[in-house]
Short mmCIF file of C-alpha atoms in Angstrom, two decimals:
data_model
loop_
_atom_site.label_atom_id
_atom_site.label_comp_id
_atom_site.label_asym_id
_atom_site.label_seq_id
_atom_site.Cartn_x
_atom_site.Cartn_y
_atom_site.Cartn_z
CA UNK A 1 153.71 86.41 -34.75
CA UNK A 2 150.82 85.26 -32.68
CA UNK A 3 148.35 83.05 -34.12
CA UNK A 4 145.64 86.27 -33.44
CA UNK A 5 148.02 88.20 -35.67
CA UNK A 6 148.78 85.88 -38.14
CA UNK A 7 144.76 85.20 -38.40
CA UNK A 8 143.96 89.06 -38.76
CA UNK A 9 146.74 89.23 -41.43
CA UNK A 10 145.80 86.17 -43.61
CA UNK A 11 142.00 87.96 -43.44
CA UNK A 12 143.85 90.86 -44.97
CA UNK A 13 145.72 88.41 -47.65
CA UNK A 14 142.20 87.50 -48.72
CA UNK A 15 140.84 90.69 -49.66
CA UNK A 16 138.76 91.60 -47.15
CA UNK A 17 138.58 93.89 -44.36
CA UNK A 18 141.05 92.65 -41.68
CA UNK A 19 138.97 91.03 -38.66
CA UNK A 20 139.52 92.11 -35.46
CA UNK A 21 140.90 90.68 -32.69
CA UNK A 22 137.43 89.43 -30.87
CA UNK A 23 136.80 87.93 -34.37
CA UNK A 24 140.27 86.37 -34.07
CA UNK A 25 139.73 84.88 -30.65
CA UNK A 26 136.19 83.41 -31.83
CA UNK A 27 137.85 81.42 -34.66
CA UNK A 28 140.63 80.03 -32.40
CA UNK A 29 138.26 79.18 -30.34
CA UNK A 30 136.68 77.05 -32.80
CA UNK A 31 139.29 75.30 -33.43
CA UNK A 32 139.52 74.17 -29.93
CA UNK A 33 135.83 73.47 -29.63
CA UNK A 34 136.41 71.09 -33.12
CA UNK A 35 139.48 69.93 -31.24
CA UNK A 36 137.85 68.95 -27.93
CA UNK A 37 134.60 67.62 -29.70
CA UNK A 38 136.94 65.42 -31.95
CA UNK A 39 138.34 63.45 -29.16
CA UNK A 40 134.86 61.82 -28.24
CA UNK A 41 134.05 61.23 -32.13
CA UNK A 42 135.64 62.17 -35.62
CA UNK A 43 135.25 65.35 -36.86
CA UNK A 44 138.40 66.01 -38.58
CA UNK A 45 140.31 63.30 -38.35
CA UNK A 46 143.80 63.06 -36.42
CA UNK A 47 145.09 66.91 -36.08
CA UNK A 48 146.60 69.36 -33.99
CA UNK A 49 146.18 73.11 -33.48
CA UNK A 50 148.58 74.12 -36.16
CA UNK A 51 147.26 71.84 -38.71
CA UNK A 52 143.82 73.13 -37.93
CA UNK A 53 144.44 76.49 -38.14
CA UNK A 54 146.19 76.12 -41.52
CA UNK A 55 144.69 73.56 -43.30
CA UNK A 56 141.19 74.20 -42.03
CA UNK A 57 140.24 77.45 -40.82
CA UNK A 58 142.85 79.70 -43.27
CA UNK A 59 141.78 77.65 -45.83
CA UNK A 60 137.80 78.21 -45.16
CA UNK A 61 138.46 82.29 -44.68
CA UNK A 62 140.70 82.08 -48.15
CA UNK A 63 137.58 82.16 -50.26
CA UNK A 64 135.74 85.20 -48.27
CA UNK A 65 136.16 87.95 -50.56
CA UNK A 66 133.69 85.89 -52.89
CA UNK A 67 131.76 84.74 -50.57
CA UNK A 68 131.11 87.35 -49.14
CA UNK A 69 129.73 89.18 -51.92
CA UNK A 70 126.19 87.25 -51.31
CA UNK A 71 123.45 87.88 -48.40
CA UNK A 72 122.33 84.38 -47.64
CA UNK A 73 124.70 81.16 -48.35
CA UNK A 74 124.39 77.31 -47.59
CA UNK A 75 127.26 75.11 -46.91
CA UNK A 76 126.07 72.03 -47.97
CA UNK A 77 128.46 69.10 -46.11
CA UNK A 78 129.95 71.47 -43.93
CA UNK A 79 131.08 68.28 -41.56
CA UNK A 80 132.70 69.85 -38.72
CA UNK A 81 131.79 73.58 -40.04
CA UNK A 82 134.13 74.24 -42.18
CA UNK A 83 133.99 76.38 -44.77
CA UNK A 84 130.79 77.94 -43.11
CA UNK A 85 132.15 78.39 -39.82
CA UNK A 86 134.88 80.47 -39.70
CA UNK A 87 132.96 82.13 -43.24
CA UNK A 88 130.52 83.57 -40.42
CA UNK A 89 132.98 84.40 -37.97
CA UNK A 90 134.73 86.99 -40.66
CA UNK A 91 131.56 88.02 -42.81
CA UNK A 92 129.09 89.11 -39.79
CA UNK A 93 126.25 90.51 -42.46
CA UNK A 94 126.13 87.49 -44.19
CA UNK A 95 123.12 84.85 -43.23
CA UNK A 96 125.40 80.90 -43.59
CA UNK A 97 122.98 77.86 -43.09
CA UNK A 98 125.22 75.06 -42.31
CA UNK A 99 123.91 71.74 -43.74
CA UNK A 100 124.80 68.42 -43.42
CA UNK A 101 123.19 64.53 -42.77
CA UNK A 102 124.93 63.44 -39.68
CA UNK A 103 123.28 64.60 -36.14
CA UNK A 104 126.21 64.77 -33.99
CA UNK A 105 128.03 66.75 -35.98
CA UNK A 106 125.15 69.08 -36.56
CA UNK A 107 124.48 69.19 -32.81
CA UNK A 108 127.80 70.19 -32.10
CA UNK A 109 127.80 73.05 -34.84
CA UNK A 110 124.51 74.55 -32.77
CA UNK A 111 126.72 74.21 -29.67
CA UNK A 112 129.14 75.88 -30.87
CA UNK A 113 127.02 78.69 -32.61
CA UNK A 114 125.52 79.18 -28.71
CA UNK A 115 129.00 79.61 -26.97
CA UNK A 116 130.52 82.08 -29.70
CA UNK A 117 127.34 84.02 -29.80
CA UNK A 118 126.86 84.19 -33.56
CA UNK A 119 123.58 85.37 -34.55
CA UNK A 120 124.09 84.10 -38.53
CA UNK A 121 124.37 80.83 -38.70
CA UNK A 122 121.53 78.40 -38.49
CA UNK A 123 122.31 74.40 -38.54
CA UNK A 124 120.30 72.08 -40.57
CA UNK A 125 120.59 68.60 -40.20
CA UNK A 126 119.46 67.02 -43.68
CA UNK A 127 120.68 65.40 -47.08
CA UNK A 128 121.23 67.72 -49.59
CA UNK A 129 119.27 65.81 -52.18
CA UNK A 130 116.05 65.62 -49.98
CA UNK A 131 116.30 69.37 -48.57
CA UNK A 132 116.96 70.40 -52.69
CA UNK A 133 113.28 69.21 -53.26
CA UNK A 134 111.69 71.51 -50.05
CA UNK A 135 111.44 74.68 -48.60
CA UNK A 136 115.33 75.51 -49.12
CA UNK A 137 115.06 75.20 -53.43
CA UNK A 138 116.38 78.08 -55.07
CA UNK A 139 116.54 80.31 -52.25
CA UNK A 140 119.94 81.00 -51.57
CA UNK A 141 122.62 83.74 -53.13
CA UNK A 142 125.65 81.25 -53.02
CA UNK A 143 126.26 77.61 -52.10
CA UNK A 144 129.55 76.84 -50.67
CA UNK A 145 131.32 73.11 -50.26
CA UNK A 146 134.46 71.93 -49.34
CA UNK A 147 135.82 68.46 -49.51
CA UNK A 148 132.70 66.81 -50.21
CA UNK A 149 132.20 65.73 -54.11
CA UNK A 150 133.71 65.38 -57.03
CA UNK A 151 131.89 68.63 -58.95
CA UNK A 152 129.17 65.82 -61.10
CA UNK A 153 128.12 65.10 -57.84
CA UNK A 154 128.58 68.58 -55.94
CA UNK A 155 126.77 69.96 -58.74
CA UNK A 156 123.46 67.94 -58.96
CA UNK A 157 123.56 68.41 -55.19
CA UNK A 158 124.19 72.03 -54.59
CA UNK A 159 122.70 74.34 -58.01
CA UNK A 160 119.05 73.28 -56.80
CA UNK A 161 119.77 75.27 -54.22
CA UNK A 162 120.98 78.39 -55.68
CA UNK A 163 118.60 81.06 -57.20
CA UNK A 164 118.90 82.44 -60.63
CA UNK A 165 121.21 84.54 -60.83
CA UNK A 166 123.19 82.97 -58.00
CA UNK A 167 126.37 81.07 -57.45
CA UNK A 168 128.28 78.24 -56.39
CA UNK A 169 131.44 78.31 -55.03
CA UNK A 170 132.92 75.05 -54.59
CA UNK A 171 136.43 74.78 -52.35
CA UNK A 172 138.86 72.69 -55.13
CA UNK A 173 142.62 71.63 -55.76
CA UNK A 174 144.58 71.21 -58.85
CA UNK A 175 142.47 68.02 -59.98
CA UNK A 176 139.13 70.39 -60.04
CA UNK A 177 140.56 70.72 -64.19
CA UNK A 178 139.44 67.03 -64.90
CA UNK A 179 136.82 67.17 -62.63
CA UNK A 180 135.24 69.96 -65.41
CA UNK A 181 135.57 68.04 -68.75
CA UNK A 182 132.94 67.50 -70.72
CA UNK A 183 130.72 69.23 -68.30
CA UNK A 184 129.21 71.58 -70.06
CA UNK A 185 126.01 69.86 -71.13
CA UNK A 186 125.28 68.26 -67.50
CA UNK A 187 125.65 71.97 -66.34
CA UNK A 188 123.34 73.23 -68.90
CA UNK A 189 120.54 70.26 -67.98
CA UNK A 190 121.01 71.89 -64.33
CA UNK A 191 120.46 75.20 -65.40
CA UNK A 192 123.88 76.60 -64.93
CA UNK A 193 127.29 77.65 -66.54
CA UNK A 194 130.77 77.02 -65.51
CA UNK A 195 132.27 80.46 -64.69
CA UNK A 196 135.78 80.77 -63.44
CA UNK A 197 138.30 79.35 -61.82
CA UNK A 198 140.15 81.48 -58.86
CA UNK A 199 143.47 80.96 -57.23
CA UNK A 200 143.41 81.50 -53.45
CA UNK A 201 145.75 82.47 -50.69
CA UNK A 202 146.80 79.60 -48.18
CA UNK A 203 148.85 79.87 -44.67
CA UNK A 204 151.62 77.83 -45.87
CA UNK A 205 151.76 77.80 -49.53
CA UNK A 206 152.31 74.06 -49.69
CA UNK A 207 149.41 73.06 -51.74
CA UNK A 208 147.62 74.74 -54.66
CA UNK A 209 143.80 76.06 -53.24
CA UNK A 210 141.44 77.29 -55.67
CA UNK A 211 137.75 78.28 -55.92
CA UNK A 212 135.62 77.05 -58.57
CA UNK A 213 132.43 78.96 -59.40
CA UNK A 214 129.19 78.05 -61.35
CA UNK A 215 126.67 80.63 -62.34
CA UNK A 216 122.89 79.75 -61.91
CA UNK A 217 121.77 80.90 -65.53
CA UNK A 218 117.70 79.36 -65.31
CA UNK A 219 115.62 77.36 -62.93
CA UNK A 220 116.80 73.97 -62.09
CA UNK A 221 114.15 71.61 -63.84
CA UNK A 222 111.94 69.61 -60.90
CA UNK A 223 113.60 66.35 -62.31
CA UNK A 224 116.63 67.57 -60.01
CA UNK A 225 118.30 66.65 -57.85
CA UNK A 226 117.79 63.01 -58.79
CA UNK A 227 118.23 60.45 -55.40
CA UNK A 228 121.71 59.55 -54.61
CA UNK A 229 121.77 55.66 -55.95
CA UNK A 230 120.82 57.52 -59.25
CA UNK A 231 123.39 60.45 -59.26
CA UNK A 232 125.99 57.73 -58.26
CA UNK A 233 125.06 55.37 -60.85
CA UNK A 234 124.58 57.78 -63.85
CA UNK A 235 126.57 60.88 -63.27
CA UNK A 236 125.72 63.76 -65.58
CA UNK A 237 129.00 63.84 -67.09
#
């Protein structure tokens, strides 16, 4: 099976519509972009085609049935572009904003937005606990992350975002279980309510990939998100 075919099949695993194969070809060609751009600085660390197509870009489409469910979503510390990325290669009628603090990283996700022609996905270069407290508060359907914070952190970071009624969806593995306990009150000061806890598909089954969600039950008090030194220093839970 060709890596197009195994691509358009995993998409099918996931629950959604099977991409096709121009959708296919854009996402491989992602990975080389992240590939190329990661031999002049770090994106991803040390990894080869296969690794990237299993470990990064499968595992960003696994989620897409859920995501996809939402009109506009943030990735906050997408990093190389990942979940967001590929997300907007599969879900075309959903509006990603890809966030994250370092330039060059955000430069090369606008490059790379330009040569695969997507028209939803805008890159913002900021910190998630600064852009929280502007124009971006509350305004979004879902927030996705992926590798970026224990979920105390991701949390205080990401539910500003989201508007009432909204979402997060946070990428996880097994330890996302003791990441939740005794969370329930620091949720509550944040407006929000842990919701479930969803097993998903992966290209090699070799690790455990799962999807934590947290429902956006009331507006975030203006207290939140607190600066970094204090979320560090004092987590909510």
């Amino acid at each position: 099976m060709t890596s197009t075919q195994l691509l358009i099949s995993f998409t099918e695993k996931c629950g959604i519509t099977p991409i096709t194969q121009a959708q296919a070809h854009k996402l491989l060609r992602f990975g080389e972009l992240v590939l190329d751009t990661n031999k002049l600085f770090n994106l991803v660390g040390d990894v080869d085609m296969d690794t990237m197509l299993s470990k990064h870009i499968a595992d960003s489409l696994a989620g897409a049935k859920y995501v996809g469910e939402h009109k506009r979503v943030l990735d906050v510390g997408t990093g190389a572009g990942f979940p967001g990325m590929p997300l907007a290669i599969a879900l075309p009628h959903v509006q990603f904003t890809l966030m994250d603090a370092t330039e060059k990283k955000i430069h090369f996700i606008a490059s790379a937005v330009k040569e695969l022609g997507l028209t939803n996905v805008t890159p913002v270069c900021a910190r998630a606990e600064e852009a929280a407290l502007s124009k971006y508060r509350e305004s979004f359907d879902g927030v996705i992350s992926r590798a970026v914070a224990p979920m105390v952190r991701l949390c205080e970071y990401t539910v500003p975002f989201i508007k009432v009624g909204g979402r997060l969806l946070a990428y996880k593995g097994p330890r996302i279980h003791e990441e939740y306990t005794n969370s329930d009150e620091g949720l509550k000061r944040l407006g929000a309510v842990r919701s479930d806890i969803i097993s998903l598909p992966s290209l090699n089954n070799e690790t455990e990939h799962l999807l934590a969600l947290v429902n956006k039950v009331s507006p975030t008090p203006k207290s939140f998100p607190r600066t970094n030194a204090q979320i560090m220093k004092k987590p909510l839970w």
